[in-house]
Short mmCIF file of C-alpha atoms and ligand atoms in Angstrom, two decimals:
data_model
loop_
_atom_site.label_atom_id
_atom_site.label_comp_id
_atom_site.label_asym_id
_atom_site.label_seq_id
_atom_site.Cartn_x
_atom_site.Cartn_y
_atom_site.Cartn_z
CA MET A 22 -32.92 11.94 38.81
CA LYS A 23 -30.71 13.36 36.10
CA ALA A 24 -30.94 12.23 32.48
CA ALA A 25 -29.92 13.35 28.98
CA VAL A 26 -33.11 14.01 27.04
CA LEU A 27 -33.55 14.36 23.27
CA TYR A 28 -36.43 16.80 22.75
CA GLN A 29 -35.92 17.35 19.04
CA ALA A 30 -33.65 15.95 16.34
CA ASN A 31 -30.64 18.12 15.50
CA GLN A 32 -30.69 19.81 18.90
CA PRO A 33 -28.19 19.06 21.67
CA LEU A 34 -29.24 16.60 24.37
CA GLU A 35 -30.52 18.41 27.45
CA VAL A 36 -29.15 17.13 30.73
CA GLY A 37 -31.60 17.79 33.55
CA GLU A 38 -34.01 16.39 36.11
CA VAL A 39 -36.71 13.97 34.95
CA GLU A 40 -39.12 11.80 36.91
CA LEU A 41 -38.80 8.01 37.00
CA ASP A 42 -41.69 5.96 38.38
CA PRO A 43 -41.07 2.76 40.38
CA PRO A 44 -40.77 -0.57 38.57
CA ARG A 45 -44.00 -2.39 37.83
CA ARG A 46 -44.56 -6.12 37.46
CA GLY A 47 -41.63 -7.77 35.64
CA GLU A 48 -39.52 -4.61 35.78
CA VAL A 49 -36.31 -3.66 37.56
CA LEU A 50 -34.97 -0.35 38.89
CA VAL A 51 -31.23 -0.01 38.29
CA ARG A 52 -28.54 2.57 39.04
CA ILE A 53 -26.49 3.06 35.89
CA ALA A 54 -22.76 2.44 36.28
CA ALA A 55 -21.50 3.12 32.75
CA ALA A 56 -23.01 3.93 29.36
CA GLY A 57 -21.26 3.69 25.99
CA ILE A 58 -21.27 6.32 23.27
CA CYS A 59 -22.64 4.41 20.27
CA ARG A 60 -23.60 5.71 16.84
CA SER A 61 -27.11 4.23 17.13
CA ASP A 62 -28.11 6.98 19.59
CA TYR A 63 -26.56 9.49 17.23
CA HIS A 64 -28.84 8.31 14.40
CA TYR A 65 -31.82 9.46 16.53
CA MET A 66 -30.07 12.72 17.43
CA LYS A 67 -29.57 13.45 13.73
CA GLY A 68 -33.08 12.38 12.74
CA GLU A 69 -31.73 9.45 10.66
CA ALA A 70 -33.80 7.09 12.82
CA ARG A 71 -37.05 7.99 14.49
CA MET A 72 -38.76 7.30 17.79
CA GLU A 73 -41.35 9.15 19.83
CA LEU A 74 -39.75 12.21 21.47
CA PRO A 75 -38.86 13.40 24.00
CA ALA A 76 -36.72 10.37 24.75
CA VAL A 77 -33.90 9.40 27.04
CA LEU A 78 -31.28 7.78 24.80
CA GLY A 79 -28.52 5.34 25.77
CA HIS A 80 -28.68 1.62 25.04
CA GLU A 81 -25.18 0.32 25.86
CA GLY A 82 -24.94 0.09 29.62
CA SER A 83 -24.08 -1.66 32.83
CA ALA A 84 -25.84 -1.11 36.13
CA VAL A 85 -26.47 -2.23 39.70
CA VAL A 86 -29.95 -3.44 40.64
CA GLU A 87 -31.65 -1.24 43.26
CA ALA A 88 -35.17 -2.65 43.44
CA VAL A 89 -37.34 -5.18 41.67
CA GLY A 90 -41.01 -5.13 40.77
CA GLU A 91 -43.52 -7.87 41.45
CA GLY A 92 -42.72 -11.29 40.00
CA VAL A 93 -39.08 -10.60 39.16
CA THR A 94 -36.94 -13.69 39.75
CA ARG A 95 -33.85 -13.30 37.56
CA VAL A 96 -32.16 -10.54 39.60
CA ARG A 97 -32.16 -9.07 43.11
CA PRO A 98 -31.00 -5.79 44.61
CA GLY A 99 -27.22 -5.51 44.56
CA ASP A 100 -26.74 -7.64 41.43
CA HIS A 101 -24.47 -6.26 38.73
CA VAL A 102 -26.04 -6.42 35.28
CA ILE A 103 -25.40 -5.69 31.63
CA LEU A 104 -28.43 -4.05 30.02
CA SER A 105 -29.89 -5.59 26.86
CA PHE A 106 -31.63 -3.19 24.49
CA ALA A 107 -33.58 -6.11 23.03
CA PRO A 108 -35.52 -7.35 26.04
CA HIS A 109 -37.92 -10.03 24.85
CA CYS A 110 -41.48 -10.95 25.75
CA GLY A 111 -40.85 -14.71 25.56
CA GLN A 112 -44.15 -15.49 23.87
CA CYS A 113 -44.35 -13.92 20.43
CA PHE A 114 -43.72 -15.54 17.03
CA TYR A 115 -39.99 -14.70 17.19
CA CYS A 116 -39.38 -15.46 20.86
CA LEU A 117 -40.92 -18.91 20.42
CA ARG A 118 -38.47 -19.52 17.60
CA GLY A 119 -35.48 -18.52 19.72
CA ARG A 120 -35.09 -15.14 18.01
CA GLY A 121 -35.70 -12.86 20.98
CA ASN A 122 -33.53 -10.14 19.38
CA LEU A 123 -36.39 -9.73 16.88
CA CYS A 124 -39.22 -9.84 19.50
CA GLU A 125 -42.22 -8.20 17.90
CA VAL A 126 -43.89 -7.14 21.12
CA SER A 127 -40.69 -5.37 22.15
CA MET A 128 -39.73 -3.82 18.83
CA VAL A 129 -42.93 -3.38 16.84
CA GLN A 130 -45.76 -3.05 19.34
CA THR A 131 -44.17 -1.18 22.24
CA GLY A 132 -40.85 0.30 20.99
CA GLY A 133 -39.56 2.90 23.44
CA LYS A 134 -42.22 2.07 26.02
CA MET A 135 -42.33 -0.70 28.58
CA PHE A 136 -44.07 -3.98 27.71
CA ASP A 137 -47.40 -2.61 29.04
CA GLY A 138 -47.24 0.25 26.53
CA THR A 139 -46.56 3.00 29.10
CA THR A 140 -43.39 4.82 30.12
CA ARG A 141 -41.82 5.12 33.56
CA LEU A 142 -40.05 8.30 32.50
CA HIS A 143 -41.91 11.59 32.44
CA LEU A 144 -41.65 15.26 33.19
CA GLY A 145 -44.92 16.31 34.78
CA SER A 146 -47.59 15.16 32.34
CA THR A 147 -45.19 14.83 29.37
CA ARG A 148 -44.22 11.22 28.83
CA ILE A 149 -40.63 10.48 27.92
CA THR A 150 -39.75 7.33 25.98
CA HIS A 151 -36.96 4.89 26.84
CA MET A 152 -34.50 4.05 24.04
CA GLY A 153 -34.42 0.26 23.67
CA LYS A 154 -36.39 0.05 26.96
CA VAL A 155 -32.99 0.82 28.49
CA ALA A 156 -32.49 4.64 28.44
CA CYS A 157 -29.14 4.52 30.19
CA PHE A 158 -27.98 8.11 29.57
CA ALA A 159 -29.41 8.67 33.04
CA GLU A 160 -28.50 8.07 36.66
CA GLN A 161 -31.19 5.41 36.99
CA ALA A 162 -33.45 3.40 34.74
CA VAL A 163 -36.43 1.10 34.92
CA VAL A 164 -35.95 -1.82 32.53
CA PRO A 165 -37.77 -5.09 31.81
CA GLU A 166 -36.43 -8.10 33.66
CA THR A 167 -35.28 -9.68 30.37
CA GLY A 168 -33.22 -6.53 29.75
CA CYS A 169 -31.01 -7.34 32.75
CA ILE A 170 -28.22 -9.87 32.29
CA PRO A 171 -26.57 -10.61 35.66
CA ILE A 172 -22.76 -10.77 35.63
CA PRO A 173 -20.05 -11.59 38.18
CA ARG A 174 -19.26 -8.69 40.54
CA GLU A 175 -15.53 -8.77 39.73
CA LEU A 176 -16.14 -7.53 36.20
CA PRO A 177 -15.22 -3.86 35.72
CA LEU A 178 -18.51 -2.12 35.00
CA ASP A 179 -17.27 0.17 32.22
CA SER A 180 -15.98 -2.76 30.18
CA ALA A 181 -19.19 -4.64 30.98
CA ALA A 182 -21.19 -1.77 29.47
CA LEU A 183 -19.56 -2.38 26.08
CA ILE A 184 -20.85 -5.94 26.08
CA GLY A 185 -24.31 -4.35 26.11
CA CYS A 186 -23.89 -3.25 22.49
CA CYS A 187 -20.66 -2.96 20.51
CA VAL A 188 -19.00 -6.19 21.65
CA THR A 189 -22.06 -8.42 21.29
CA THR A 190 -23.16 -6.70 18.06
CA GLY A 191 -19.71 -6.88 16.46
CA VAL A 192 -18.47 -10.28 17.63
CA GLY A 193 -21.98 -11.73 17.21
CA ALA A 194 -22.15 -10.61 13.57
CA VAL A 195 -19.13 -12.84 12.91
CA ILE A 196 -19.80 -15.86 15.12
CA ASN A 197 -23.61 -15.96 15.00
CA THR A 198 -24.75 -14.24 11.81
CA ALA A 199 -21.93 -15.11 9.40
CA ARG A 200 -20.41 -18.08 11.25
CA ILE A 201 -17.19 -17.68 9.30
CA GLU A 202 -14.82 -20.60 8.77
CA PRO A 203 -11.20 -20.59 10.01
CA GLY A 204 -8.93 -19.28 7.26
CA SER A 205 -11.57 -16.92 5.86
CA THR A 206 -10.76 -13.59 4.27
CA VAL A 207 -12.72 -10.74 5.83
CA ALA A 208 -13.18 -7.03 5.13
CA VAL A 209 -14.66 -4.64 7.70
CA VAL A 210 -16.04 -1.40 6.27
CA GLY A 211 -16.19 1.04 9.18
CA CYS A 212 -13.80 0.49 12.10
CA GLY A 213 -15.42 2.42 14.93
CA GLY A 214 -16.72 1.02 18.21
CA VAL A 215 -18.69 -1.81 16.60
CA GLY A 216 -16.28 -2.43 13.68
CA VAL A 217 -13.36 -3.08 16.03
CA ASN A 218 -15.42 -5.88 17.56
CA VAL A 219 -16.19 -7.37 14.15
CA ILE A 220 -12.41 -7.41 13.67
CA GLN A 221 -11.98 -9.13 17.04
CA GLY A 222 -14.69 -11.65 16.18
CA ALA A 223 -12.90 -12.45 12.91
CA HIS A 224 -9.57 -12.70 14.72
CA LEU A 225 -10.87 -15.12 17.33
CA SER A 226 -12.51 -17.14 14.54
CA ASN A 227 -9.06 -17.59 13.01
CA ALA A 228 -9.65 -15.54 9.87
CA ALA A 229 -6.57 -15.59 7.68
CA ARG A 230 -6.90 -12.03 6.47
CA ILE A 231 -8.78 -9.15 8.11
CA ILE A 232 -8.85 -5.99 6.03
CA ALA A 233 -9.86 -2.83 7.91
CA VAL A 234 -11.51 -0.16 5.72
CA ASP A 235 -11.99 3.32 7.19
CA PRO A 236 -11.34 6.90 5.97
CA LEU A 237 -9.56 7.82 9.22
CA GLU A 238 -5.93 6.76 9.68
CA GLY A 239 -6.31 6.78 13.48
CA LYS A 240 -9.10 4.18 13.19
CA LEU A 241 -7.01 2.00 10.90
CA GLU A 242 -4.07 2.05 13.33
CA PHE A 243 -6.41 1.27 16.23
CA ALA A 244 -7.92 -1.63 14.23
CA MET A 245 -4.49 -3.28 13.89
CA LYS A 246 -4.33 -3.65 17.69
CA PHE A 247 -7.48 -5.80 17.58
CA GLY A 248 -6.42 -8.20 14.84
CA ALA A 249 -6.66 -6.40 11.49
CA THR A 250 -3.93 -7.65 9.14
CA ASP A 251 -4.29 -5.01 6.39
CA SER A 252 -5.83 -1.60 6.02
CA VAL A 253 -7.45 0.35 3.21
CA ASN A 254 -8.25 4.04 3.29
CA PRO A 255 -11.14 4.75 0.89
CA THR A 256 -10.12 8.40 0.60
CA SER A 257 -6.84 7.45 -1.07
CA ALA A 258 -7.85 4.36 -3.11
CA ASP A 259 -11.02 2.79 -4.46
CA PRO A 260 -11.79 0.43 -1.56
CA VAL A 261 -13.30 -2.27 -3.79
CA ALA A 262 -10.26 -2.39 -6.07
CA ALA A 263 -7.88 -2.25 -3.09
CA VAL A 264 -9.60 -5.15 -1.29
CA LYS A 265 -9.67 -7.20 -4.49
CA ALA A 266 -5.97 -6.51 -5.01
CA LEU A 267 -5.31 -7.93 -1.53
CA THR A 268 -7.31 -11.11 -2.26
CA GLY A 269 -5.98 -12.35 -5.59
CA GLY A 270 -8.44 -10.20 -7.55
CA ARG A 271 -11.42 -12.12 -6.20
CA GLY A 272 -12.72 -10.18 -3.22
CA VAL A 273 -13.26 -11.39 0.34
CA ASP A 274 -15.20 -14.40 1.61
CA TYR A 275 -17.04 -12.11 4.06
CA ALA A 276 -17.50 -8.34 4.01
CA PHE A 277 -19.06 -6.58 6.99
CA GLU A 278 -20.62 -3.12 6.68
CA VAL A 279 -20.33 -1.33 10.02
CA PHE A 280 -20.99 2.35 9.37
CA GLY A 281 -24.59 2.65 8.16
CA SER A 282 -25.05 4.14 4.68
CA SER A 283 -26.21 3.02 1.25
CA GLU A 284 -22.74 3.73 -0.15
CA THR A 285 -20.86 1.57 2.37
CA VAL A 286 -23.39 -1.25 1.86
CA ARG A 287 -22.66 -1.10 -1.88
CA VAL A 288 -18.91 -1.06 -1.27
CA ALA A 289 -19.14 -4.06 1.09
CA PHE A 290 -21.30 -5.95 -1.42
CA ASP A 291 -18.98 -5.19 -4.34
CA MET A 292 -15.86 -6.32 -2.47
CA THR A 293 -17.46 -9.69 -1.61
CA ARG A 294 -16.21 -12.53 -3.83
CA ARG A 295 -18.41 -14.82 -5.92
CA GLY A 296 -20.28 -17.10 -3.55
CA GLY A 297 -19.29 -14.91 -0.61
CA THR A 298 -21.40 -13.22 2.06
CA THR A 299 -22.02 -9.55 2.84
CA VAL A 300 -23.27 -8.82 6.36
CA VAL A 301 -24.80 -5.41 7.08
CA VAL A 302 -24.45 -4.30 10.70
CA GLY A 303 -24.64 -0.48 10.37
CA LEU A 304 -28.02 1.25 10.47
CA ALA A 305 -28.42 3.36 7.33
CA PRO A 306 -30.69 6.43 7.56
CA LEU A 307 -34.43 5.70 7.30
CA GLY A 308 -35.53 5.26 3.70
CA ASP A 309 -31.97 4.96 2.38
CA ALA A 310 -31.81 2.28 -0.34
CA ALA A 311 -28.50 0.66 -1.27
CA PRO A 312 -27.71 0.23 -4.99
CA ILE A 313 -27.08 -3.51 -5.16
CA ASP A 314 -26.08 -4.99 -8.53
CA ALA A 315 -29.06 -7.34 -8.91
CA SER A 316 -27.54 -9.51 -11.62
CA ALA A 317 -24.27 -9.89 -9.65
CA LEU A 318 -26.35 -11.12 -6.73
CA VAL A 319 -27.55 -13.97 -8.96
CA ARG A 320 -24.67 -14.66 -11.32
CA GLN A 321 -22.09 -14.39 -8.55
CA GLU A 322 -24.32 -16.16 -6.05
CA LYS A 323 -23.61 -13.73 -3.26
CA THR A 324 -25.48 -13.71 0.03
CA LEU A 325 -26.56 -10.37 1.51
CA LYS A 326 -27.80 -10.44 5.08
CA GLY A 327 -28.51 -8.12 7.98
CA SER A 328 -27.33 -8.65 11.53
CA TYR A 329 -29.19 -7.08 14.46
CA TYR A 330 -27.55 -7.21 17.89
CA GLY A 331 -25.17 -9.82 16.51
CA SER A 332 -28.08 -12.25 15.98
CA SER A 333 -27.61 -12.87 19.68
CA VAL A 334 -29.60 -14.38 22.48
CA PRO A 335 -28.38 -11.75 24.97
CA ALA A 336 -28.65 -13.93 28.09
CA VAL A 337 -26.50 -16.56 26.39
CA ASP A 338 -24.18 -14.55 24.18
CA MET A 339 -23.35 -11.78 26.64
CA LEU A 340 -22.16 -14.38 29.11
CA ARG A 341 -20.08 -15.94 26.34
CA MET A 342 -18.50 -12.51 25.83
CA VAL A 343 -17.86 -12.29 29.58
CA GLN A 344 -16.14 -15.70 29.49
CA MET A 345 -14.00 -14.77 26.49
CA TYR A 346 -13.07 -11.48 28.14
CA ARG A 347 -12.05 -13.22 31.36
CA ALA A 348 -10.06 -15.78 29.40
CA GLY A 349 -8.16 -12.95 27.72
CA VAL A 350 -9.48 -13.91 24.28
CA LEU A 351 -11.53 -10.72 23.92
CA LYS A 352 -9.97 -7.33 24.62
CA ILE A 353 -12.46 -4.86 26.02
CA ASP A 354 -10.59 -2.61 28.49
CA ASP A 355 -8.36 -1.30 25.69
CA GLN A 356 -11.39 -0.24 23.68
CA VAL A 357 -12.38 2.40 26.23
CA THR A 358 -10.31 5.43 25.24
CA ARG A 359 -12.44 8.29 26.62
CA ARG A 360 -14.45 8.82 29.80
CA TYR A 361 -17.04 11.53 30.37
CA SER A 362 -19.58 12.62 32.96
CA LEU A 363 -23.25 12.75 31.96
CA ASP A 364 -23.00 16.56 31.75
CA GLN A 365 -20.37 16.16 29.02
CA ILE A 366 -22.54 13.99 26.77
CA ASN A 367 -22.77 16.43 23.86
CA ARG A 368 -18.98 16.68 23.85
CA ALA A 369 -18.82 12.89 23.84
CA TYR A 370 -20.94 12.83 20.66
CA ALA A 371 -18.86 15.58 19.07
CA ASP A 372 -15.82 13.34 19.65
CA LEU A 373 -17.63 10.38 18.02
CA GLU A 374 -18.49 12.55 15.02
CA ARG A 375 -14.91 13.81 14.78
CA GLY A 376 -13.77 10.19 14.69
CA GLU A 377 -11.70 9.71 17.83
CA PRO A 378 -10.57 6.04 17.85
CA GLY A 379 -12.02 3.65 20.46
CA ARG A 380 -15.18 3.86 22.54
CA GLY A 381 -16.25 6.74 24.77
CA VAL A 382 -18.01 5.87 28.02
CA ILE A 383 -20.13 7.94 30.39
CA THR A 384 -19.34 6.98 33.96
CA PHE A 385 -21.43 7.86 37.01
CA GLY A 386 -20.62 8.69 40.59
N1 APR B 4 -16.08 3.85 4.55
C1 APR B 4 -15.64 3.16 5.62
N2 APR B 4 -15.80 3.58 6.89
C2 APR B 4 -16.43 4.74 7.09
C3 APR B 4 -16.94 5.52 6.01
C4 APR B 4 -16.74 5.02 4.69
N3 APR B 4 -17.17 5.68 3.63
N4 APR B 4 -17.50 6.64 6.54
C5 APR B 4 -17.36 6.57 7.88
N5 APR B 4 -16.70 5.44 8.23
C6 APR B 4 -16.28 4.96 9.54
C7 APR B 4 -16.01 6.08 10.56
O1 APR B 4 -14.75 6.73 10.33
C8 APR B 4 -16.03 5.30 11.86
O2 APR B 4 -14.76 4.80 12.21
O3 APR B 4 -17.28 4.20 10.18
C9 APR B 4 -16.97 4.13 11.55
C10 APR B 4 -18.26 4.18 12.37
O4 APR B 4 -17.91 4.00 13.73
P1 APR B 4 -18.61 4.77 14.96
O5 APR B 4 -18.90 6.16 14.59
O6 APR B 4 -17.79 4.48 16.17
O7 APR B 4 -20.03 4.02 15.05
P2 APR B 4 -20.40 2.66 15.81
O8 APR B 4 -20.88 2.99 17.18
O9 APR B 4 -19.31 1.68 15.62
O10 APR B 4 -21.68 2.18 14.98
C11 APR B 4 -21.56 1.75 13.64
O11 APR B 4 -23.31 0.12 13.71
O12 APR B 4 -24.84 -0.49 15.35
C12 APR B 4 -24.62 0.30 14.22
O13 APR B 4 -26.06 2.22 14.59
C13 APR B 4 -24.73 1.78 14.52
O14 APR B 4 -24.88 2.42 12.21
C14 APR B 4 -24.01 2.36 13.34
C15 APR B 4 -22.91 1.34 13.09
ZN1 ZN B 5 -25.14 0.49 19.97
#
């Protein structure tokens, strides 16, 4: 089957034939329907995040089940599913505490391999790793059973793909990680695919003020369609001063960092009011340390916290997203602004880098 393979950082993805072995116990073979163009894959392409290479990237996807391995009970052939890039083992320290998104067997011990420590992807004798155990920049994938979230068949599969990362990550950061109160003031630093969903999460949580911060005017305009009430362009004004000016000189109750850099983490922290909360969603390059004012942390009693996959329980939260989408509370179709074939994947990433508003999606067949 055809897949986009990263052989080396800072080289284009190579689209070509790779081998995919059948699903083993607890695994599922799926045919990918749609895969979103997220910056997390790009971090690996640029060498800002590392995993064993070669790898098939792609972690935001929807699919149709083709076959199941031994012992699989959650899905059957023909089911439509959203893929979760944080499949959980169910038995580790974190899983037992209901924090499957932090599963240590999945993330620490096996990473881009299946739960048994091997890969299903290979090219001859060269093993190929699976990003997030999902690897959906490919026609097919073998994924752990807990990485498959079954959804109703009526759901359009390209919108469903977005629930696999940007929607759940963004909305979850607001409703699970921060749990903002109605009437809150919110700033969102970075209004790309994930940031737009932080904005939506704040909007559906009845935030009073949602300030979009992004250097690209097109992104700021796009953000207004999803609930932003104000916008700040950091290339024309100091974003911290501008956000304070919009909030009576105090700063916001909640600032979300959704780009991934030490500088934007600092900016988000500095624009948070006394007693407020900064939530970091973006993945900064490996080893990057943010300059946090340590005495302000104490004297101003700020809270600084990370949010991974929207602090979600995918099997619960993704279905919540589905419900909100069907109820018209969550806009997903309008987020998809570009469609590509798998062969066009490098162009899709060039468009992300250039800063086209909205999400790009690879569609198959
Ligand atoms: N200040 C504010 N926004 C910025 C800045 C800055 N200094 N620099 C870049 N941005 C904006 C970009 O213009 C873009 O709109 O950040 C946004 C990032 O959006 P995308 O490229 O669409 O990335 P996305 O897929 O949303 O991922 C964002 O979340 O899950 C993580 O790994 C992911 O770190 C990444 C982050
Ligand atoms: Zn993602």
